[in-house]
mmCIF file of C-alpha atoms in Angstrom:
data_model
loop_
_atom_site.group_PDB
_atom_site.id
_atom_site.type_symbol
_atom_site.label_atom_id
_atom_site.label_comp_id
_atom_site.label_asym_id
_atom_site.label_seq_id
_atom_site.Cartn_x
_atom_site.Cartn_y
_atom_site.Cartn_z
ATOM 1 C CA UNK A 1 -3.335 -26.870 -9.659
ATOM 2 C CA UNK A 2 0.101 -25.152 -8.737
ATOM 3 C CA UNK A 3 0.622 -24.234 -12.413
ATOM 4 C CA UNK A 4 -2.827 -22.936 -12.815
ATOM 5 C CA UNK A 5 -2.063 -20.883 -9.772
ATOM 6 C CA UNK A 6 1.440 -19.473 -10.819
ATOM 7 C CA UNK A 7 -0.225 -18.304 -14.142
ATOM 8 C CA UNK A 8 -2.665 -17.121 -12.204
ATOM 9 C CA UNK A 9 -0.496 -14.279 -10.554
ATOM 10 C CA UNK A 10 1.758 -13.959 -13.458
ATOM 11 C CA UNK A 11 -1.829 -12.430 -15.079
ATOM 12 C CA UNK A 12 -2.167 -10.327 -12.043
ATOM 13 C CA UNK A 13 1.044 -9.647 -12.373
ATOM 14 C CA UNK A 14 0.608 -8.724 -15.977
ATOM 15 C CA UNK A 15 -2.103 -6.640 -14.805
ATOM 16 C CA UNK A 16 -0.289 -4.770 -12.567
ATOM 17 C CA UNK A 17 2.686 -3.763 -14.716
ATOM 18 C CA UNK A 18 0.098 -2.498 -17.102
ATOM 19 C CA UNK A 19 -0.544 -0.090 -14.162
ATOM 20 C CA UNK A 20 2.951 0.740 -13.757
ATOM 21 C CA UNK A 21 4.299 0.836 -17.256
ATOM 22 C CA UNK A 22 1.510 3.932 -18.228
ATOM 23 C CA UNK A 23 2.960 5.394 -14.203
ATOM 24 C CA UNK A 24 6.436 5.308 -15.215
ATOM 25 C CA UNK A 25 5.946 6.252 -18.773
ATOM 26 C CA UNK A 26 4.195 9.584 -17.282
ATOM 27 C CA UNK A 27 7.366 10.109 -14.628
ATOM 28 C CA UNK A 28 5.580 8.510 -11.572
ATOM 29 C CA UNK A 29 7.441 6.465 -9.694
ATOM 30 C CA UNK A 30 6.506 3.218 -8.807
ATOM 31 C CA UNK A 31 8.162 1.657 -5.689
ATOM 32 C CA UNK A 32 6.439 -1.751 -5.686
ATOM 33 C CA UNK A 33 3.978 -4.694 -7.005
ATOM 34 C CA UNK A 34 2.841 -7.036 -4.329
ATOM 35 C CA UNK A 35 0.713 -9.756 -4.614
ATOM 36 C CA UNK A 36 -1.650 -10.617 -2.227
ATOM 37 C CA UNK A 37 -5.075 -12.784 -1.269
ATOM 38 C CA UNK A 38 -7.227 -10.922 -3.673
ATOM 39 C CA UNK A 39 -4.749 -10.136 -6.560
ATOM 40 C CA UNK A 40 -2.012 -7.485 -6.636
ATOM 41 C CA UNK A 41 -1.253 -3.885 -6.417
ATOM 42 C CA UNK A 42 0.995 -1.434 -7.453
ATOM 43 C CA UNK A 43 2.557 0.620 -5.294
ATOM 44 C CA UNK A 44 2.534 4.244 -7.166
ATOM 45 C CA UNK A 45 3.912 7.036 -4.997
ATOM 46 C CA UNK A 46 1.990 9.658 -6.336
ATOM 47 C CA UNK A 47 -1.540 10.823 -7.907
ATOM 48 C CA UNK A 48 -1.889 11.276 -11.724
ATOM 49 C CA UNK A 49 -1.618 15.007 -12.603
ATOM 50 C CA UNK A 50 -4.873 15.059 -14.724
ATOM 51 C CA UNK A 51 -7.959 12.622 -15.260
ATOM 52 C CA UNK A 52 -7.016 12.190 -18.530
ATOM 53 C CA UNK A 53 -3.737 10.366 -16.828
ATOM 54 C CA UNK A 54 -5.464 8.975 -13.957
ATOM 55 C CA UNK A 55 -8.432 7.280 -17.090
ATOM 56 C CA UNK A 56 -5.223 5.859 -18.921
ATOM 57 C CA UNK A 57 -3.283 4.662 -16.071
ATOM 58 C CA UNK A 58 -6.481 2.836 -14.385
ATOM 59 C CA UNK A 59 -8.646 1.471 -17.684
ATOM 60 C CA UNK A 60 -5.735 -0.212 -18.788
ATOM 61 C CA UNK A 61 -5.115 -2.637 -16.009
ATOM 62 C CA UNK A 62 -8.561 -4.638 -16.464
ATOM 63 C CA UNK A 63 -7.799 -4.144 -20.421
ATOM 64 C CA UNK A 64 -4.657 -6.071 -20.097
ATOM 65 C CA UNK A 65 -6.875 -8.635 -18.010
ATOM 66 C CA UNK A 66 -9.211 -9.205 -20.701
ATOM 67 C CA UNK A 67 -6.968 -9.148 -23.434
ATOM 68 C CA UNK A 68 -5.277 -12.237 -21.606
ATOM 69 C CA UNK A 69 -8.564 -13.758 -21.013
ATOM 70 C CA UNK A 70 -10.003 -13.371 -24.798
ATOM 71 C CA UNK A 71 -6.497 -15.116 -26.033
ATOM 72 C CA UNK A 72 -6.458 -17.848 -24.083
ATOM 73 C CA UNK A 73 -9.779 -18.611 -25.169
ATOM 74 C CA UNK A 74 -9.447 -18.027 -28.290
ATOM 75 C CA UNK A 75 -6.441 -20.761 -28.130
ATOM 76 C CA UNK A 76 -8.647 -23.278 -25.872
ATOM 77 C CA UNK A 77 -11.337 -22.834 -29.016
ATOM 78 C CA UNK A 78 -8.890 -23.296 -31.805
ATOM 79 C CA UNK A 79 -7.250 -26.576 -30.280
ATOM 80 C CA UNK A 80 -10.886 -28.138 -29.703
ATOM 81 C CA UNK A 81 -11.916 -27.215 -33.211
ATOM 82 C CA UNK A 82 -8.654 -28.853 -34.754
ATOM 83 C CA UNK A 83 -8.178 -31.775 -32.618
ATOM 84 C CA UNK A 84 -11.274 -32.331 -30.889
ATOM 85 C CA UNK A 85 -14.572 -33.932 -32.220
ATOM 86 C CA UNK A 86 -18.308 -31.668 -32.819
ATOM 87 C CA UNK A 87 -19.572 -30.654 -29.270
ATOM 88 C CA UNK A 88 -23.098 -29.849 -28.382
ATOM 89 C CA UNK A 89 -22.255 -27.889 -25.320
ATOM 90 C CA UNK A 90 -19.926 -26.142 -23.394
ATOM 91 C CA UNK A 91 -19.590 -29.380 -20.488
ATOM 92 C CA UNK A 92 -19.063 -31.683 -24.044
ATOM 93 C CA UNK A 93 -16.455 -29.142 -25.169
ATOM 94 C CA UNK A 94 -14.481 -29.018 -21.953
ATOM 95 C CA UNK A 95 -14.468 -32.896 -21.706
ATOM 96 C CA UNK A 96 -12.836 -33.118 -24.372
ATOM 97 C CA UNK A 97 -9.546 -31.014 -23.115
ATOM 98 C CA UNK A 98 -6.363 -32.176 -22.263
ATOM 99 C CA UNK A 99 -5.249 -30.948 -19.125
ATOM 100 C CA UNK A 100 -2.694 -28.214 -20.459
ATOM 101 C CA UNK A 101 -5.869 -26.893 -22.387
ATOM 102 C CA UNK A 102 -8.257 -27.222 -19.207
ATOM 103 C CA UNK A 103 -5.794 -24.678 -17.746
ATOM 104 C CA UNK A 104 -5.865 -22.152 -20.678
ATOM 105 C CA UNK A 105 -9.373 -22.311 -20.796
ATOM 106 C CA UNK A 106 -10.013 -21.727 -16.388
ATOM 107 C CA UNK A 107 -7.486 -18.904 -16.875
ATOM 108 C CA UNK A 108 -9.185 -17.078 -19.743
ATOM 109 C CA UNK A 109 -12.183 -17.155 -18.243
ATOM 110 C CA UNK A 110 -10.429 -16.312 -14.390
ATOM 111 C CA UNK A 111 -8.915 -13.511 -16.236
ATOM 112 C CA UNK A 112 -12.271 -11.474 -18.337
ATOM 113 C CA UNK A 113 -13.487 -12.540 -14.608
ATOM 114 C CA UNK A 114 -10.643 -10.268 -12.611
ATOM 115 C CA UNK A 115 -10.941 -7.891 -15.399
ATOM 116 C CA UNK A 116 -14.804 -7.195 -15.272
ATOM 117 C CA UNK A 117 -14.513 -7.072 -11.751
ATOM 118 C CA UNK A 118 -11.672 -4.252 -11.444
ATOM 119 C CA UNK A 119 -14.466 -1.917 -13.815
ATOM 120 C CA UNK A 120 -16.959 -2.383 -10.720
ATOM 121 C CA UNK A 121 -16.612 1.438 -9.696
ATOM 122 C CA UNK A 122 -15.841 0.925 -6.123
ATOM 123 C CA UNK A 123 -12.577 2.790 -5.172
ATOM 124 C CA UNK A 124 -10.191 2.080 -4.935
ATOM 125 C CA UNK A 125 -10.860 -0.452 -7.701
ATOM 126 C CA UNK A 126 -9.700 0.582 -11.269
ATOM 127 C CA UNK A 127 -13.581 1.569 -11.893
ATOM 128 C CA UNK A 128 -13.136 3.537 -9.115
ATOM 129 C CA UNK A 129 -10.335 5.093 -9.955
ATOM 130 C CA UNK A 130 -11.824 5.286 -13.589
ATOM 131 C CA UNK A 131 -14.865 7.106 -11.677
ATOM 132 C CA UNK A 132 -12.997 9.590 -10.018
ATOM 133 C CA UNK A 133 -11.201 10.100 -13.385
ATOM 134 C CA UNK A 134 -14.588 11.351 -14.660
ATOM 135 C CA UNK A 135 -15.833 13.473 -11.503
ATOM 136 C CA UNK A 136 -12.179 15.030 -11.619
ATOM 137 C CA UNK A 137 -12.490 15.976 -14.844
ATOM 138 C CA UNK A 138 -16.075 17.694 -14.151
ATOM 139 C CA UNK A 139 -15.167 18.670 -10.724
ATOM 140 C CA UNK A 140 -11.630 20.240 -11.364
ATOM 141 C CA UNK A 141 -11.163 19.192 -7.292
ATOM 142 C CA UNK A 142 -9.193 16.055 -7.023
ATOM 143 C CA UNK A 143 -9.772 15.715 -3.608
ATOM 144 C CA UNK A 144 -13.604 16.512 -3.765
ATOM 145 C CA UNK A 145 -13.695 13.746 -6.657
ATOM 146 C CA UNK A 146 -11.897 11.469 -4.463
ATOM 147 C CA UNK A 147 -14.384 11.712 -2.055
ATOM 148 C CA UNK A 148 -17.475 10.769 -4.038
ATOM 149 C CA UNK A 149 -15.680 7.813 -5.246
ATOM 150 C CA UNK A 150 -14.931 6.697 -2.232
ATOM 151 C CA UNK A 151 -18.686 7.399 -0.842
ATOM 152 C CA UNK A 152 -19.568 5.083 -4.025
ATOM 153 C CA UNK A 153 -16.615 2.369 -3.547
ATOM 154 C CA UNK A 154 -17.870 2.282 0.304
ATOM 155 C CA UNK A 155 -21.592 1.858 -1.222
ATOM 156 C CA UNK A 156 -20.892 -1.140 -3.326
ATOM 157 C CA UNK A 157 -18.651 -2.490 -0.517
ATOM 158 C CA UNK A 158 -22.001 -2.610 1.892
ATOM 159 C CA UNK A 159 -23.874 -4.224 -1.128
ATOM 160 C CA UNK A 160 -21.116 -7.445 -0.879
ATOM 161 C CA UNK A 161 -21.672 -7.603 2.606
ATOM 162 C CA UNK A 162 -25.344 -7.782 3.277
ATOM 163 C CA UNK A 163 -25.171 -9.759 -0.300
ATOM 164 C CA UNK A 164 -22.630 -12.427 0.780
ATOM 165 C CA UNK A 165 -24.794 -12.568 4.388
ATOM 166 C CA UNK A 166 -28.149 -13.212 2.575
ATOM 167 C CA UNK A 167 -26.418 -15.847 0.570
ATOM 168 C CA UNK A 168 -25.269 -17.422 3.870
ATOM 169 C CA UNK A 169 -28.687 -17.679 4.930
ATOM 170 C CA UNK A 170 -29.693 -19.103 2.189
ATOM 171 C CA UNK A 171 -30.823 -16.450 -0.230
ATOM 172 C CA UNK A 172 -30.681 -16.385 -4.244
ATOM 173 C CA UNK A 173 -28.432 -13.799 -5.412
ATOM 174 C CA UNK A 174 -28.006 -13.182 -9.149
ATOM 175 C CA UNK A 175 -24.818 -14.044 -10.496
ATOM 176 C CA UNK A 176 -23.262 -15.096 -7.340
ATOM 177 C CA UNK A 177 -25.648 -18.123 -5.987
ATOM 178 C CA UNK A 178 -25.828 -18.720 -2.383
ATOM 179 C CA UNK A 179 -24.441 -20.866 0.077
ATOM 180 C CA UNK A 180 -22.349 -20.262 3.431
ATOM 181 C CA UNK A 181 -19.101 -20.664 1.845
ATOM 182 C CA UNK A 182 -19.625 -18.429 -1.236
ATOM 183 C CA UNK A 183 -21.703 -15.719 1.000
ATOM 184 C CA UNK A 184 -19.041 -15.446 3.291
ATOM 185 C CA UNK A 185 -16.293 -15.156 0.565
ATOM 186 C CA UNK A 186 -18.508 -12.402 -0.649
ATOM 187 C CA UNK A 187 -18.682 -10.634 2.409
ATOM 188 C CA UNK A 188 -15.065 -10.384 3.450
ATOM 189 C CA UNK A 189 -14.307 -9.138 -0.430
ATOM 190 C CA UNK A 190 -16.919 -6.331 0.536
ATOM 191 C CA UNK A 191 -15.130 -5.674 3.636
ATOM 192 C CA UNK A 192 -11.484 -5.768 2.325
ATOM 193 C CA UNK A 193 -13.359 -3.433 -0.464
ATOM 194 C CA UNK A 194 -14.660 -1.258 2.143
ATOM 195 C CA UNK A 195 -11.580 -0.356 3.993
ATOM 196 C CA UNK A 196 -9.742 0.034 0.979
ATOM 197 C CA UNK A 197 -12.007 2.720 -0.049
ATOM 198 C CA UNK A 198 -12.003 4.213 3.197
ATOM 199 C CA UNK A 199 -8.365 3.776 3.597
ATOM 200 C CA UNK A 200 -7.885 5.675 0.122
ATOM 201 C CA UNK A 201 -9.467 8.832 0.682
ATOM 202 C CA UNK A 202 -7.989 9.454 4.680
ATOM 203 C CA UNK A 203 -4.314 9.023 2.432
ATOM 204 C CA UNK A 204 -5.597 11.509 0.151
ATOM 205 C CA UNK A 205 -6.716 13.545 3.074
ATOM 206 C CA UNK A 206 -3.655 13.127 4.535
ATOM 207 C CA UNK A 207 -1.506 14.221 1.397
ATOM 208 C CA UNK A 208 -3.417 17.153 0.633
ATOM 209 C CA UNK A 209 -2.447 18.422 4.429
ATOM 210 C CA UNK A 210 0.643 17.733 3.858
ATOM 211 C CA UNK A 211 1.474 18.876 0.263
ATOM 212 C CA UNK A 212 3.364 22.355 1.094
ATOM 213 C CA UNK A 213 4.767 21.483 4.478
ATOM 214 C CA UNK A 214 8.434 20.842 4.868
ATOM 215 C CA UNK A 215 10.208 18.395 6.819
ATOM 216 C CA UNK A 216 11.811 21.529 9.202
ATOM 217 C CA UNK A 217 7.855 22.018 10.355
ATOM 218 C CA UNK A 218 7.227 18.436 11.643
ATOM 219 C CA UNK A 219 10.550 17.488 12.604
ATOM 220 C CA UNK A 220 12.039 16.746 16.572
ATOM 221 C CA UNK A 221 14.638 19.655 16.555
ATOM 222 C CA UNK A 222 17.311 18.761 19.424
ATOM 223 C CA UNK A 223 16.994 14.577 19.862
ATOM 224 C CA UNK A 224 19.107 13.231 22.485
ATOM 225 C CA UNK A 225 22.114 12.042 20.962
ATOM 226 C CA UNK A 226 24.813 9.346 21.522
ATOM 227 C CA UNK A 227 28.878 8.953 20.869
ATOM 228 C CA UNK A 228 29.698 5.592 19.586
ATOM 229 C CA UNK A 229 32.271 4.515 22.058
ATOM 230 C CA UNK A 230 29.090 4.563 25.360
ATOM 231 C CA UNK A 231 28.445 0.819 26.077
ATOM 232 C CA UNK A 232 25.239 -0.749 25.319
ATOM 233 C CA UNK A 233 24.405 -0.997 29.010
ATOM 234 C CA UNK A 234 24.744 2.455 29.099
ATOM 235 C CA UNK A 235 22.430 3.343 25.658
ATOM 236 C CA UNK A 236 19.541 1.086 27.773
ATOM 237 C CA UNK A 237 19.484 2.517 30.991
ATOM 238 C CA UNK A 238 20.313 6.422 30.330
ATOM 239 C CA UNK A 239 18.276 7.017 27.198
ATOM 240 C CA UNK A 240 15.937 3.828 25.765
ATOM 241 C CA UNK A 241 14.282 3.685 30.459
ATOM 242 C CA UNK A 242 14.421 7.184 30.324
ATOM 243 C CA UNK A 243 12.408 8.376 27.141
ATOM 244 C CA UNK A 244 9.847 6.913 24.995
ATOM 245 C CA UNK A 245 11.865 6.657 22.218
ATOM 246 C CA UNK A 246 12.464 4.149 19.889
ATOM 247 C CA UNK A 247 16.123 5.408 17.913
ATOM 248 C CA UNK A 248 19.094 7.706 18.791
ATOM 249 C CA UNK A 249 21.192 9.407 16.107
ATOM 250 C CA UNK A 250 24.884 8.730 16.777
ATOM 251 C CA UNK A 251 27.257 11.562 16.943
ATOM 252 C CA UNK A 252 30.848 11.928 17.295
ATOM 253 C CA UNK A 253 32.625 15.338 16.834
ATOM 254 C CA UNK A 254 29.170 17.167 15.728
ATOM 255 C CA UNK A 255 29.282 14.533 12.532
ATOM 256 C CA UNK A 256 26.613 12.197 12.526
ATOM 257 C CA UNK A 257 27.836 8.501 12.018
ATOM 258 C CA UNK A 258 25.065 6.542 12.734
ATOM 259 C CA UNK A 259 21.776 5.462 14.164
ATOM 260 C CA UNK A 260 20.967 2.817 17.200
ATOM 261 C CA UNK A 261 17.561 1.854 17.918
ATOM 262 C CA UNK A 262 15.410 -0.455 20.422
ATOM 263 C CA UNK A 263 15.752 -2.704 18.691
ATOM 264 C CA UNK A 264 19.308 -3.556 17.690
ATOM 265 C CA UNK A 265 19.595 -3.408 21.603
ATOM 266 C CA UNK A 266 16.772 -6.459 21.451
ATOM 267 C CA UNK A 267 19.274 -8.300 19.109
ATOM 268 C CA UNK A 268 22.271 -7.887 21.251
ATOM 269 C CA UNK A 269 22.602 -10.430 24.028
ATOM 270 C CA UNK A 270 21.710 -9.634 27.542
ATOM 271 C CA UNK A 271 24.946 -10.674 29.067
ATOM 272 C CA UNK A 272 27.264 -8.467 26.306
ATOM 273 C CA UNK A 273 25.284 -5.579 27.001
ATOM 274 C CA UNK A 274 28.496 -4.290 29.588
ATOM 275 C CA UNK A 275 31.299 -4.970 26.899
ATOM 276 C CA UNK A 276 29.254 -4.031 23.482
ATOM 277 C CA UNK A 277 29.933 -0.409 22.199
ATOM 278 C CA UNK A 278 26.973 1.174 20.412
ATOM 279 C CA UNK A 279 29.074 1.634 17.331
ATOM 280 C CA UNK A 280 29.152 -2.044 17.564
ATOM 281 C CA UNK A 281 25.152 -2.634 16.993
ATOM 282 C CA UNK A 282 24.221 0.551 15.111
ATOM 283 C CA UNK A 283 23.173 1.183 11.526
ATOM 284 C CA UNK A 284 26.188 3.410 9.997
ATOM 285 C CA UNK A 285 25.188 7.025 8.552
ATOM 286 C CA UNK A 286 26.127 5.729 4.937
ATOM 287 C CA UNK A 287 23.207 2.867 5.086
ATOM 288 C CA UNK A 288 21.269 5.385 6.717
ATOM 289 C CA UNK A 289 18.172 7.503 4.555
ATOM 290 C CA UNK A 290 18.503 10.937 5.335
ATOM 291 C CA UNK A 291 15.813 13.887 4.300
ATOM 292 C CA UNK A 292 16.580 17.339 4.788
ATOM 293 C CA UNK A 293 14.943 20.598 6.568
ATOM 294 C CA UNK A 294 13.215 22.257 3.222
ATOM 295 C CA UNK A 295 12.156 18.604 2.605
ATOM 296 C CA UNK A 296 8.465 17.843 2.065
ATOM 297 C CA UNK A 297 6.720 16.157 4.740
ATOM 298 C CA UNK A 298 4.853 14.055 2.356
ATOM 299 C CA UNK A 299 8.325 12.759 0.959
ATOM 300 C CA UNK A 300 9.255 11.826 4.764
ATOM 301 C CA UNK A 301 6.351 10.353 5.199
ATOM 302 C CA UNK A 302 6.553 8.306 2.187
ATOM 303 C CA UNK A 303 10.078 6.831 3.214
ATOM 304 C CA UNK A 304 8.736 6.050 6.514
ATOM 305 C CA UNK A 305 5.836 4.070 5.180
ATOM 306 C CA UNK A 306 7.786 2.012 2.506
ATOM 307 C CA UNK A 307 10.954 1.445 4.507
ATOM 308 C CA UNK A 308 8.855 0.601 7.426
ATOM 309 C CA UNK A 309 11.137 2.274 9.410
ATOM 310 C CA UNK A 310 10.150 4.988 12.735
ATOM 311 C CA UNK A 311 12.408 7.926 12.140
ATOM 312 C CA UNK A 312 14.622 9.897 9.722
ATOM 313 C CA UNK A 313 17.717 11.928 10.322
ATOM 314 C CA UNK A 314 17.238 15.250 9.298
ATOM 315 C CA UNK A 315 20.389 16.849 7.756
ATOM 316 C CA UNK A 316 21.563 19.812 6.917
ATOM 317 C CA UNK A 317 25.207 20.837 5.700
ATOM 318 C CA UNK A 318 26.437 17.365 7.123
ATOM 319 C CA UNK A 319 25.097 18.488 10.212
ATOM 320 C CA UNK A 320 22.292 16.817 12.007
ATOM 321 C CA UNK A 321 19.299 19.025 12.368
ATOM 322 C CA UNK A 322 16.389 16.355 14.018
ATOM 323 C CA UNK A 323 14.592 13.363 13.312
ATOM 324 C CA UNK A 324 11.039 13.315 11.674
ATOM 325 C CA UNK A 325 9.029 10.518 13.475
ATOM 326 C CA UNK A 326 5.922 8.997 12.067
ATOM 327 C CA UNK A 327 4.000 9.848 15.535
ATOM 328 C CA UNK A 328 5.349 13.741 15.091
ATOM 329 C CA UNK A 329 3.879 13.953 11.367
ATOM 330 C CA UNK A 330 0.632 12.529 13.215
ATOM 331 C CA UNK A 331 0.674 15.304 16.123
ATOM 332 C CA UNK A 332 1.295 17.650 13.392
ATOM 333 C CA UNK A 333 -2.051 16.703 11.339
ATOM 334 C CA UNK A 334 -4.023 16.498 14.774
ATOM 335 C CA UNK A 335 -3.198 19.935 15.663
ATOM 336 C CA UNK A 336 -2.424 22.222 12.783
ATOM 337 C CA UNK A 337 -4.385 20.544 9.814
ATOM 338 C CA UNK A 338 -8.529 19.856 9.424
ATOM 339 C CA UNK A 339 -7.078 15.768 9.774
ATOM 340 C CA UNK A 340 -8.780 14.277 12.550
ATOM 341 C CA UNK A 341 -7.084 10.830 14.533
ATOM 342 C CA UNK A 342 -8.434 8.269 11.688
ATOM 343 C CA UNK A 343 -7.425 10.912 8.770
ATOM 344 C CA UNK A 344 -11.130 12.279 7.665
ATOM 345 C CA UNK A 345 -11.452 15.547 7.387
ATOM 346 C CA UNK A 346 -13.335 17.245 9.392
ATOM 347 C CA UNK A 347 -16.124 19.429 9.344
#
């Protein structure tokens, strides 16, 4: 069981860097491959710059998947043929199988399984992404073709869900059975599915808005600063009590040399609060990622997301200019863009 499982996600993960090979091989970067409950993902920073990309980057994920699936078959066939004796059925067949071979033969099959389902063209699935592929091409409006997919991912999403309920209660549903444990499997892949696809289009929302705005738009101009040399005790009670927020750039001489936030004051102990400097707890300006004023937003935003990180010094000529906060890029979209507070557009 735990090597069927490790294969298991080294095909997802095979999967995957199928996705991100074509990316990087057409200059997108790709920051990431995590693996998760219901497979993997890749974490590509930007959109294809044509369908014809966006086809080739998304078909050949589930290709990869059934590639691996037809082999190992193929090699679970072979060795039953050659050392096996004349089955009658499939059950006869698979008795036969030594457990090495019992393995090969779940994950071929678990793998034209993952692969079929990835063509199912709910976005963000790589059907869905296939899908919008096609409407961009006949659209010419990625956004607009992002949409429909999403209105069709969000569809087939509903279909899981009132699918993996009826087979709760009991119902027959083709392909899939029923029973409570398989309907309700169903139902939470519909609804993982149906946020996803939701989720997808509010980013692309979200991107478009942002797409020829720089940094020096969105940014806090003016932050309250901090010298290195004021005491902890000092950092808590004159600036973290009196604003709401959560990191202060640290300057000395004009020069920026670091950043202190809540919470490195939550890992400093209570009673060393009076004799710990803040140069003593902060993140140095030479770990620190910077963006500057001519920026894009969308880049800011980016390195806030995958750092998981609040703010970014904004710099200019050495000298600090502001911070760009996650919550200012969302004031921003709620009062300058068409971006309402869960990212639809609206109408």
């Amino acid at each position: 069981a735990v090597a069927g499982s490790l294969l298991f996600f080294m095909s997802v993960l095979a999967h995957e860097l199928a996705h991100s090979l074509v990316a990087k091989a057409q200059g997108i970067t790709v920051g990431s491959i995590r693996l998760h409950l219901f497979g993997g993902v890749s974490n590509i920073q930007q959109e294809p710059d044509s369908p014809g990309r966006e086809f080739l980057m998304a078909v050949l994920g589930p290709v990869t998947s059934l590639v691996i699936g037809a082999a190992l078959l193929l090699i679970t066939g072979f060795a039953t043929t050659l050392f096996g004796s004349p089955a009658t059925s499939a059950q006869e067949m698979l008795g036969q199988l030594n457990p090495t071979f019992t393995i090969l033969a779940w994950l071929g099959s678990i793998n034209i399984l993952l692969g079929v389902f990835n063509l199912i063209p709910g976005f963000p699935l790589d059907g869905g992404r296939i899908l919008r592929a096609v409407l961009w091409a006949l659209s010419d409006n990625l956004r607009l073709a992002t949409q429909w997919a999403s209105w069709v991912g969000q569809g087939i999403s509903w279909m899981m869900i009132f699918s993996g309920i009826a087979m709760a209660f009991g119902v027959q549903i083709p392909f899939f059975g029923e029973g409570l444990v398989g309907g309700l499997w169903l139902a939470f892949i519909g609804w993982f599915l149906h946020n996803a696809a939701v989720q997808s289009y509010q980013q692309m929302v979200v991107r478009d808005a942002l797409e020829d705005i720089p940094v020096a738009e969105v940014m806090r101009r003016n932050p309250p600063t901090i010298t290195s040399d004021r005491r902890v005790s000092e950092l808590f009670s004159e600036y973290i009590m009196q604003t709401d927020d959560q990191g202060f750039p640290v300057v000395d001489g004009g020069q920026l040399v670091g950043l202190v936030t809540l919470q490195d004051v939550r890992e400093t102990p209570r009673e060393a609060w009076e004799t710990t400097q803040v140069r003593e707890i902060m993140t140095p300006a030479e770990a620190l990622v910077t963006v500057g004023p001519e920026d894009g937003a969308i880049h800011a935003l980016d390195e806030l997301a995958q750092r998981d990180i609040r703010q970014l010094p904004v710099i200019s000529g050495g000298q600090l200019e502001g911070l760009v906060r996650r919550r200012d890029i969302v004031k921003w979209l709620q009062l300058q863009s068409n971006v309402d507070l869960g990212g639809r557009a609206q109408q």
